[in-house]
Structures are given as structure tokens and as C-alpha cells.
XYZ file of N, CA and C in Angstrom:
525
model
N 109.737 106.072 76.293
C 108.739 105.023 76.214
C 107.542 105.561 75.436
N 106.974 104.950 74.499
C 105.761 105.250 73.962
C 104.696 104.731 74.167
N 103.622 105.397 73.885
C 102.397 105.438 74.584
C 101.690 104.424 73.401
N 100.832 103.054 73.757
C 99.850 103.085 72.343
C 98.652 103.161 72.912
N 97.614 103.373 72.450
C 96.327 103.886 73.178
C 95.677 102.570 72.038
N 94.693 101.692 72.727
C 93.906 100.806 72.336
C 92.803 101.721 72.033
N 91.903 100.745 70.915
C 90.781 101.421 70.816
C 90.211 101.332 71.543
N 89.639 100.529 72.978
C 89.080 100.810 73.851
C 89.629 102.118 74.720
N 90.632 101.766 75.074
C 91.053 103.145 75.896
C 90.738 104.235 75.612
N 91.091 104.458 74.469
C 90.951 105.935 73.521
C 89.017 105.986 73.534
N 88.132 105.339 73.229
C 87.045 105.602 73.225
C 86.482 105.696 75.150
N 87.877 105.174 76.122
C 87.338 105.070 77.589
C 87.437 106.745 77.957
N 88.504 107.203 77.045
C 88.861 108.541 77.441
C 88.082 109.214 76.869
N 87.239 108.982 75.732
C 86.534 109.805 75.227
C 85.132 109.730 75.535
N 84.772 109.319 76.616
C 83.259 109.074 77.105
C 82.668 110.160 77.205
N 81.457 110.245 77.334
C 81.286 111.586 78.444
C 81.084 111.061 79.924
N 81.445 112.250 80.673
C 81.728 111.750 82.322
C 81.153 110.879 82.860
N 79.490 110.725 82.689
C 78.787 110.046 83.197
C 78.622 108.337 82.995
N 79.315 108.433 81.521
C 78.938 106.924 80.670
C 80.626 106.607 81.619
N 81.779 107.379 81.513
C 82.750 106.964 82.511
C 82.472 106.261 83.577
N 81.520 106.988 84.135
C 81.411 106.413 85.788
C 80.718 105.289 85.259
N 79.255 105.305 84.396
C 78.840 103.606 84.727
C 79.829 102.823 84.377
N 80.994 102.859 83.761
C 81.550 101.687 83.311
C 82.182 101.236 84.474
N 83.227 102.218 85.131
C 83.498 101.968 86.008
C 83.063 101.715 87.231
N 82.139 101.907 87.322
C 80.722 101.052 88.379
C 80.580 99.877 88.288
N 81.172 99.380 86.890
C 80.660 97.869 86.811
C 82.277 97.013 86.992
N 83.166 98.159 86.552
C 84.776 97.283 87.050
C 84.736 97.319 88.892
N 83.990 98.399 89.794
C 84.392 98.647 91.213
C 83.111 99.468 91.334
N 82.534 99.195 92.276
C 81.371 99.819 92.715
C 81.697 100.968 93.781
N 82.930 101.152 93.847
C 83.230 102.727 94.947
C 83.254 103.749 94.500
N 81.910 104.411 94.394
C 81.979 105.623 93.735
C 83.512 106.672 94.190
N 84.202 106.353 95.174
C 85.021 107.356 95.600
C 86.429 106.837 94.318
N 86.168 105.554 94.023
C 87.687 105.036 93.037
C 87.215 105.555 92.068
N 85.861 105.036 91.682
C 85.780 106.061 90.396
C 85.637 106.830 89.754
N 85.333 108.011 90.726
C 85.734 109.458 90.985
C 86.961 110.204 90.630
N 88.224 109.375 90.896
C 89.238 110.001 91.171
C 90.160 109.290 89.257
N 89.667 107.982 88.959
C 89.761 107.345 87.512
C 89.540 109.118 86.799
N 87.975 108.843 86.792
C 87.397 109.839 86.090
C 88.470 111.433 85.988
N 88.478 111.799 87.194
C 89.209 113.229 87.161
C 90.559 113.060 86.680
N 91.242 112.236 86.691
C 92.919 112.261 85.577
C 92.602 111.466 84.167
N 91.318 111.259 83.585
C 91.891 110.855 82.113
C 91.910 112.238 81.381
N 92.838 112.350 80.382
C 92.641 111.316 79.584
C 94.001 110.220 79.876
N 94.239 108.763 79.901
C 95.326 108.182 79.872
C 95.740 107.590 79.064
N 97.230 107.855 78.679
C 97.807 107.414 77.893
C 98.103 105.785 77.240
N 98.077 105.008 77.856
C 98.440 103.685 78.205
C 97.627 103.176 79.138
N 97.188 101.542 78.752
C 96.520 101.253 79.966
C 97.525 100.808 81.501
N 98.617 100.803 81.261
C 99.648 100.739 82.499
C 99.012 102.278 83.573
N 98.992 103.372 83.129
C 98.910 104.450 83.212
C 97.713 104.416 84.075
N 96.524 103.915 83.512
C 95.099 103.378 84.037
C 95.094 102.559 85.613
N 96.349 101.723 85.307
C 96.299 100.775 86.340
C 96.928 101.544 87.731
N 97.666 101.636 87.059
C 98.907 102.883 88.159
C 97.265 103.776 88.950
N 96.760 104.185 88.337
C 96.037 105.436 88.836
C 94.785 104.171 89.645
N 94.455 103.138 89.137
C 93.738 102.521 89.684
C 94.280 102.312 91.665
N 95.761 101.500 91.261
C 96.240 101.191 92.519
C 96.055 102.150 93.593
N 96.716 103.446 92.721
C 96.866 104.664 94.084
C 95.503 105.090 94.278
N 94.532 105.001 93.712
C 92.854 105.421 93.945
C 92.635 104.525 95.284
N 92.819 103.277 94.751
C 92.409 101.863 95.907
C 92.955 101.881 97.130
N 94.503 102.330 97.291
C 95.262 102.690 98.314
C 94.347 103.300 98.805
N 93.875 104.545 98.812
C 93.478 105.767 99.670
C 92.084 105.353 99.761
N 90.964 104.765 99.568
C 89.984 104.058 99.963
C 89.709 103.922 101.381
N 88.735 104.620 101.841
C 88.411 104.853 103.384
C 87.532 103.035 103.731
N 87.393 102.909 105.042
C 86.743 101.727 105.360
C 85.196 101.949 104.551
N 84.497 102.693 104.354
C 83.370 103.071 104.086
C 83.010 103.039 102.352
N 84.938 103.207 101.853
C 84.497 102.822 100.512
C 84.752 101.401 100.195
N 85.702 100.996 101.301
C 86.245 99.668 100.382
C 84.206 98.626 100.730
N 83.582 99.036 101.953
C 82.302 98.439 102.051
C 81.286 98.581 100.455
N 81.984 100.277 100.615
C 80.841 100.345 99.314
C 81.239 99.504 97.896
N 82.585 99.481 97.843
C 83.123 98.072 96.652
C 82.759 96.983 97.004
N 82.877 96.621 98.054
C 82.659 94.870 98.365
C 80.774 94.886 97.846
N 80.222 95.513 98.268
C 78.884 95.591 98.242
C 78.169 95.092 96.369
N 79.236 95.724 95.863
C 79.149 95.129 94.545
C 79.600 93.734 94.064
N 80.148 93.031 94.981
C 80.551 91.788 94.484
C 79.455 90.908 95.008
N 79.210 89.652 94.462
C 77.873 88.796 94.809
C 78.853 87.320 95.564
N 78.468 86.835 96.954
C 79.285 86.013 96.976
C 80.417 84.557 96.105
N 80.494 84.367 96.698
C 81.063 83.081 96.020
C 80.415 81.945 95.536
N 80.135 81.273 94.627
C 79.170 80.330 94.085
C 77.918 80.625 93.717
N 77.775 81.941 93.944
C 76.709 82.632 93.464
C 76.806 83.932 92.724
N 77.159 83.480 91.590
C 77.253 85.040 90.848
C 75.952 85.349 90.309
N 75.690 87.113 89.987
C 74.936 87.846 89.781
C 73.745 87.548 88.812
N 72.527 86.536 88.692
C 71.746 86.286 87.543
C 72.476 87.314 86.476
N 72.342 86.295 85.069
C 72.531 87.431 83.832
C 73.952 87.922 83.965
N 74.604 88.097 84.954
C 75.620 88.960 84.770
C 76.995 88.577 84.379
N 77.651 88.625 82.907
C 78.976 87.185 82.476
C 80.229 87.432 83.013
N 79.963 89.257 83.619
C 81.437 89.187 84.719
C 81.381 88.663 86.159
N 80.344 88.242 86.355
C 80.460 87.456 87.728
C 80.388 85.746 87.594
N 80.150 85.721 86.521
C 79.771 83.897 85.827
C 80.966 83.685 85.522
N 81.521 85.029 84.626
C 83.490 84.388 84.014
C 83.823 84.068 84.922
N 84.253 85.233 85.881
C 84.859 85.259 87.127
C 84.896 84.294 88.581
N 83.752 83.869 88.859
C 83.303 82.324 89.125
C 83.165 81.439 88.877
N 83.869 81.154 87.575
C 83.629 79.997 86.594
C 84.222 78.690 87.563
N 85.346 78.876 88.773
C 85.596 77.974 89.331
C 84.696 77.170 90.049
N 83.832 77.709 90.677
C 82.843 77.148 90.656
C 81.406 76.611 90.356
N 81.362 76.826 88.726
C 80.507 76.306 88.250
C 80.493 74.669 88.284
N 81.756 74.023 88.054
C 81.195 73.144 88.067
C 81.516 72.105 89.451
N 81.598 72.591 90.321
C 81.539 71.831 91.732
C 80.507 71.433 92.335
N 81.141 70.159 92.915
C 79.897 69.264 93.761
C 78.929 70.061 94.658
N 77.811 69.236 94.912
C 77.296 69.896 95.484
C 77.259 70.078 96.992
N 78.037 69.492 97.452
C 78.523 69.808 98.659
C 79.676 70.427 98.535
N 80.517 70.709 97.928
C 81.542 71.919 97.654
C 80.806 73.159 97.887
N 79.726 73.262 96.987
C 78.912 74.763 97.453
C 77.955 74.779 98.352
N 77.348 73.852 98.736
C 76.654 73.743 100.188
C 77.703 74.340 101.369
N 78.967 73.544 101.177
C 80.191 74.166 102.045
C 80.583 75.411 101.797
N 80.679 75.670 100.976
C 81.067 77.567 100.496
C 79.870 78.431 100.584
N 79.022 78.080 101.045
C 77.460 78.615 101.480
C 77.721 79.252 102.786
N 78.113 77.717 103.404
C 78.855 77.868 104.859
C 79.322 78.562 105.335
N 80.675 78.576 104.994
C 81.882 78.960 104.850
C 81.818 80.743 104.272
N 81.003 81.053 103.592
C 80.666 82.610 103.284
C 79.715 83.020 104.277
N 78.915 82.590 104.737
C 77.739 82.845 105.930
C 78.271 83.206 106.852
N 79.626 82.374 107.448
C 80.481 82.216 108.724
C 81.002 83.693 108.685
N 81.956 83.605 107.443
C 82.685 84.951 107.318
C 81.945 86.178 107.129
N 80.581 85.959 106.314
C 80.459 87.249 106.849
C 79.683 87.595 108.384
N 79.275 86.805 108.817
C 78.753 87.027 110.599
C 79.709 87.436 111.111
N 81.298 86.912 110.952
C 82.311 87.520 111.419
C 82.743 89.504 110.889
N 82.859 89.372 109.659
C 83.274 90.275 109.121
C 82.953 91.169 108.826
N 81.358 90.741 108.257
C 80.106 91.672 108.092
C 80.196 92.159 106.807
N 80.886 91.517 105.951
C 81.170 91.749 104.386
C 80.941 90.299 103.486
N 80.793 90.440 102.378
C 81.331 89.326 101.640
C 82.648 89.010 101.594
N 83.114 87.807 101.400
C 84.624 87.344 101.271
C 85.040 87.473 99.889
N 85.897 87.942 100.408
C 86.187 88.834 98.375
C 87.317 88.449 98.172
N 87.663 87.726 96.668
C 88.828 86.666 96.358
C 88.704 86.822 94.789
N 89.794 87.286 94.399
C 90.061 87.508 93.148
C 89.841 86.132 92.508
N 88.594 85.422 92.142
C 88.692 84.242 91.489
C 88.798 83.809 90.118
N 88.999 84.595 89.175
C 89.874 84.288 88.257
C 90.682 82.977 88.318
N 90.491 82.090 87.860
C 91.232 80.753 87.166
C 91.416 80.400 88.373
N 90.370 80.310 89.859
C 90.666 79.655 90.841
C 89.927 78.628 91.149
N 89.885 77.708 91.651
C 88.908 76.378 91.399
C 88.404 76.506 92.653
N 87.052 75.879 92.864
C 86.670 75.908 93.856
C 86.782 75.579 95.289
N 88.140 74.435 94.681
C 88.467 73.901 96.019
C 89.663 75.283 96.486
N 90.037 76.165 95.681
C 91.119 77.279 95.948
C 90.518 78.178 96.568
N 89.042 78.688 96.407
C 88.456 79.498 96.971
C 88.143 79.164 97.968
N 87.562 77.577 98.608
C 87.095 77.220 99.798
C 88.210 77.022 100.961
N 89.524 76.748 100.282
C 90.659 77.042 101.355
C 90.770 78.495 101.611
N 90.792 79.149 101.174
C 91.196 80.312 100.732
C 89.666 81.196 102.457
N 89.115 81.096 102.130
C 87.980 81.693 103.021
C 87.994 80.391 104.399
N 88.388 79.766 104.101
C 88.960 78.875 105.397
C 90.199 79.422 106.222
N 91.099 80.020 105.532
C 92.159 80.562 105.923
C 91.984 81.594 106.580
N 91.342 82.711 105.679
C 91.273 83.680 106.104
C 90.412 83.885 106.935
N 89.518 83.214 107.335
C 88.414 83.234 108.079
C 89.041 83.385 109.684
N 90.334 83.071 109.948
C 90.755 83.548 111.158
C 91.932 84.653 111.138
N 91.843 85.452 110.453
C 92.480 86.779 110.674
C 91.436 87.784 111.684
N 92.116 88.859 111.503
C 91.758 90.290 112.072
C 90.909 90.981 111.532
N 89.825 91.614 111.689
C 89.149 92.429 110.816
C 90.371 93.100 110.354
N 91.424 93.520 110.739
C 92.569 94.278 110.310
C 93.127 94.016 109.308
N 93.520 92.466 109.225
C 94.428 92.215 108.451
C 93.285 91.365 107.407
N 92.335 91.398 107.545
C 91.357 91.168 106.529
C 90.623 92.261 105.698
N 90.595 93.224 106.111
C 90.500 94.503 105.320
C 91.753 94.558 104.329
N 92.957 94.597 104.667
C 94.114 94.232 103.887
C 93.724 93.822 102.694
N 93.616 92.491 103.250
C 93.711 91.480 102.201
C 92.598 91.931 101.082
N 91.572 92.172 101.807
C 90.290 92.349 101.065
C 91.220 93.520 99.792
N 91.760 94.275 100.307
C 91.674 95.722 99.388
C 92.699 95.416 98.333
N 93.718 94.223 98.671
C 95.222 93.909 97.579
C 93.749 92.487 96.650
N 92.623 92.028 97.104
C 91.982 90.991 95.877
C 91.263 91.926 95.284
N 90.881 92.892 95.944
C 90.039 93.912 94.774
C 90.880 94.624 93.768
N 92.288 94.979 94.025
C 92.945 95.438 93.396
C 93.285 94.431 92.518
N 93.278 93.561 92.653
C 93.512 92.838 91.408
C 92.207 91.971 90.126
N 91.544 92.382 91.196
C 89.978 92.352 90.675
C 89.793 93.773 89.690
N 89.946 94.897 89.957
C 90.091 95.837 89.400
C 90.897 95.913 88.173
N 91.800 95.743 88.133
C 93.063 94.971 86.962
C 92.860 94.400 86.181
N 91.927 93.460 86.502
C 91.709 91.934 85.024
C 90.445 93.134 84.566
N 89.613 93.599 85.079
C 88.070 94.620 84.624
C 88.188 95.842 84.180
N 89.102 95.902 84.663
C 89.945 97.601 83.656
C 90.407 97.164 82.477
N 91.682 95.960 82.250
C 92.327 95.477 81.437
C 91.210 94.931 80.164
N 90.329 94.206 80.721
C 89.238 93.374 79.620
C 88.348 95.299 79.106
N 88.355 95.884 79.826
C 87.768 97.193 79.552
C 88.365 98.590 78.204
N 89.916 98.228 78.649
C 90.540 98.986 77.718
C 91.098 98.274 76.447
N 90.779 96.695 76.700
C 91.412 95.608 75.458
C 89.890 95.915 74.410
N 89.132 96.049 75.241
C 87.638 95.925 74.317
C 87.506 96.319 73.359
N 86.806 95.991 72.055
C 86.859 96.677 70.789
C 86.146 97.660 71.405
N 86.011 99.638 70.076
C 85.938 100.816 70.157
C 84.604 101.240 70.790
N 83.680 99.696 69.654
C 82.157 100.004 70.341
C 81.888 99.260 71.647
N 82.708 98.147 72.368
C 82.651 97.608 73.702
C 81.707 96.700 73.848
N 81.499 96.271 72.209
C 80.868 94.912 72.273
C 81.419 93.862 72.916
N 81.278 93.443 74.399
C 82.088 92.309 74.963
C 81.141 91.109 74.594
N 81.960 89.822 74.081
C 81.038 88.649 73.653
C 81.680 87.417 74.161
N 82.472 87.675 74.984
C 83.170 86.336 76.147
C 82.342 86.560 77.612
């Protein structure tokens, strides 16, 4: 199998350590995932990237997956200024306003329960997908909601790595 190295990748591997970590601060805020990114590049392929992403995320103590969630801004409210939390929420940009009065709710609830934000890979999910979605889950286990939490970040991680290593060399992102 051969390797092709994008020009993003190839310039991800060629950072220096530190400009590494901010980037990856801004794909996952657990300094412990992106710790462990950092110490195996250089990588060949961004498959290679992802692979190392998963098994990083696997081993994620309760204390880091808090310190990742901590970086995400709830639901219907993404980050002023910030176009990876605006892309990424785009499902609910344009919902009623009682759709997000309810997902106000509905995130308030969960986290009094949970004590986290409700974290949902929303990518191309509409708002009414996200508001079932934290309806659902809203009666699990802290157990089996940690789960869940750690398989949407992982795939949250995936589309932000992927848009990361697709990026042209200088990482001018303009979507």
C-alpha cells in the first residue's frame, strides 16, 4: 500500500512541536490526545493520523475526556467568531425559535444531570436530530453516556483532523 502525504499533512508533520499542539487544541482540547498525536508523527497517510487519533481517544481518562468536552460550546450556541463551531452547528442556524429555546432546555437539563455539555457530532445534523438526540440520551447512565460522549468526539475528531490534513500547505482555511 502506498503512502500519499497531502500538503497539509506533510506541513502537519513538519510543524514545530508547539504550533502541533495549538492546532490540535483546536481539533480536541485534551491536552493528553494531543500529546500522544504529537509524539508518533511524522505520519504517513492521513488514515495513519486517524488510527493514532482513535487509539489516543480510547485511552482517555474521565478527567481528559472533561478536559475535551470543555472545549466544545453547547448546542445552538457556537463559539462567537469561531467557523468550526458555526460549520459544525450549521443545523441549527436556522431553527425556530422555540427549537432553540427548547435545546437551551434540553442542554441545561443534561448538563445538571451530567455535569458536561452534550456532545453530538453535528455535522449535517438538523436541529430537530440534535434535539432528539439529547432527548434520548438524556436518560442513560453517566456510564453509558461517557461512552457515547467519547465514540461523538471521535468522530468529531475525524471530520477536524481530516479538514486539517486536506488543508492547503499554508492552512489558509476559507469555508
Amino acid at each position: 500500500m502506498t503512502s500519499v502525504q497531502t500538503p497539509g499533512l506533510s506541513r502537519f508533520n513538519h510543524l514545530p512541536e508547539s504550533a502541533a499542539q495549538a492546532e490540535l487544541h483546536e481539533v480536541c482540547a485534551s491536552s493528553a490526545w494531543g500529546s500522544k498525536l504529537i509524539a508518533q508523527r511524522p505520519y504517513a497517510s492521513a488514515e495513519e493520523l486517524l488510527l493514532a487519533s482513535d487509539a489516543a481517544l480510547a485511552e482517555l481518562t474521565a478527567e481528559d475526556l472533561s478536559e475535551a468536552m470543555a472545549g466544545h460550546p453547547p448546542i445552538g450556541r457556537p463559539k462567537p467568531g469561531d467557523p468550526t463551531s458555526s460549520r459544525e452547528q450549521r443545523g441549527m442556524a436556522g431553527a425556530s425559535e422555540e427549537l432553540k429555546a427548547e435545546m437551551l432546555e434540553l442542554n441545561l437539563a443534561y448538563q445538571e444531570k451530567f455535569g458536561h455539555v452534550f456532545l453530538i457530532c453535528a455535522t449535517g445534523a438538523t436541529g430537530e436530530q440534535m434535539r432528539d438526540a439529547v432527548r434520548e440520551r438524556s436518560g442513560n447512565s453517566p456510564e453509558q453516556e461517557r461512552e457515547i460522549v467519547r465514540a461523538e468526539l471521535g468522530k468529531i475528531n475525524r471530520i477536524r483532523l481530516t479538514r486539517l490534513v486536506e488543508s492547503p500547505a499554508d492552512s489558509g482555511e476559507e469555508n
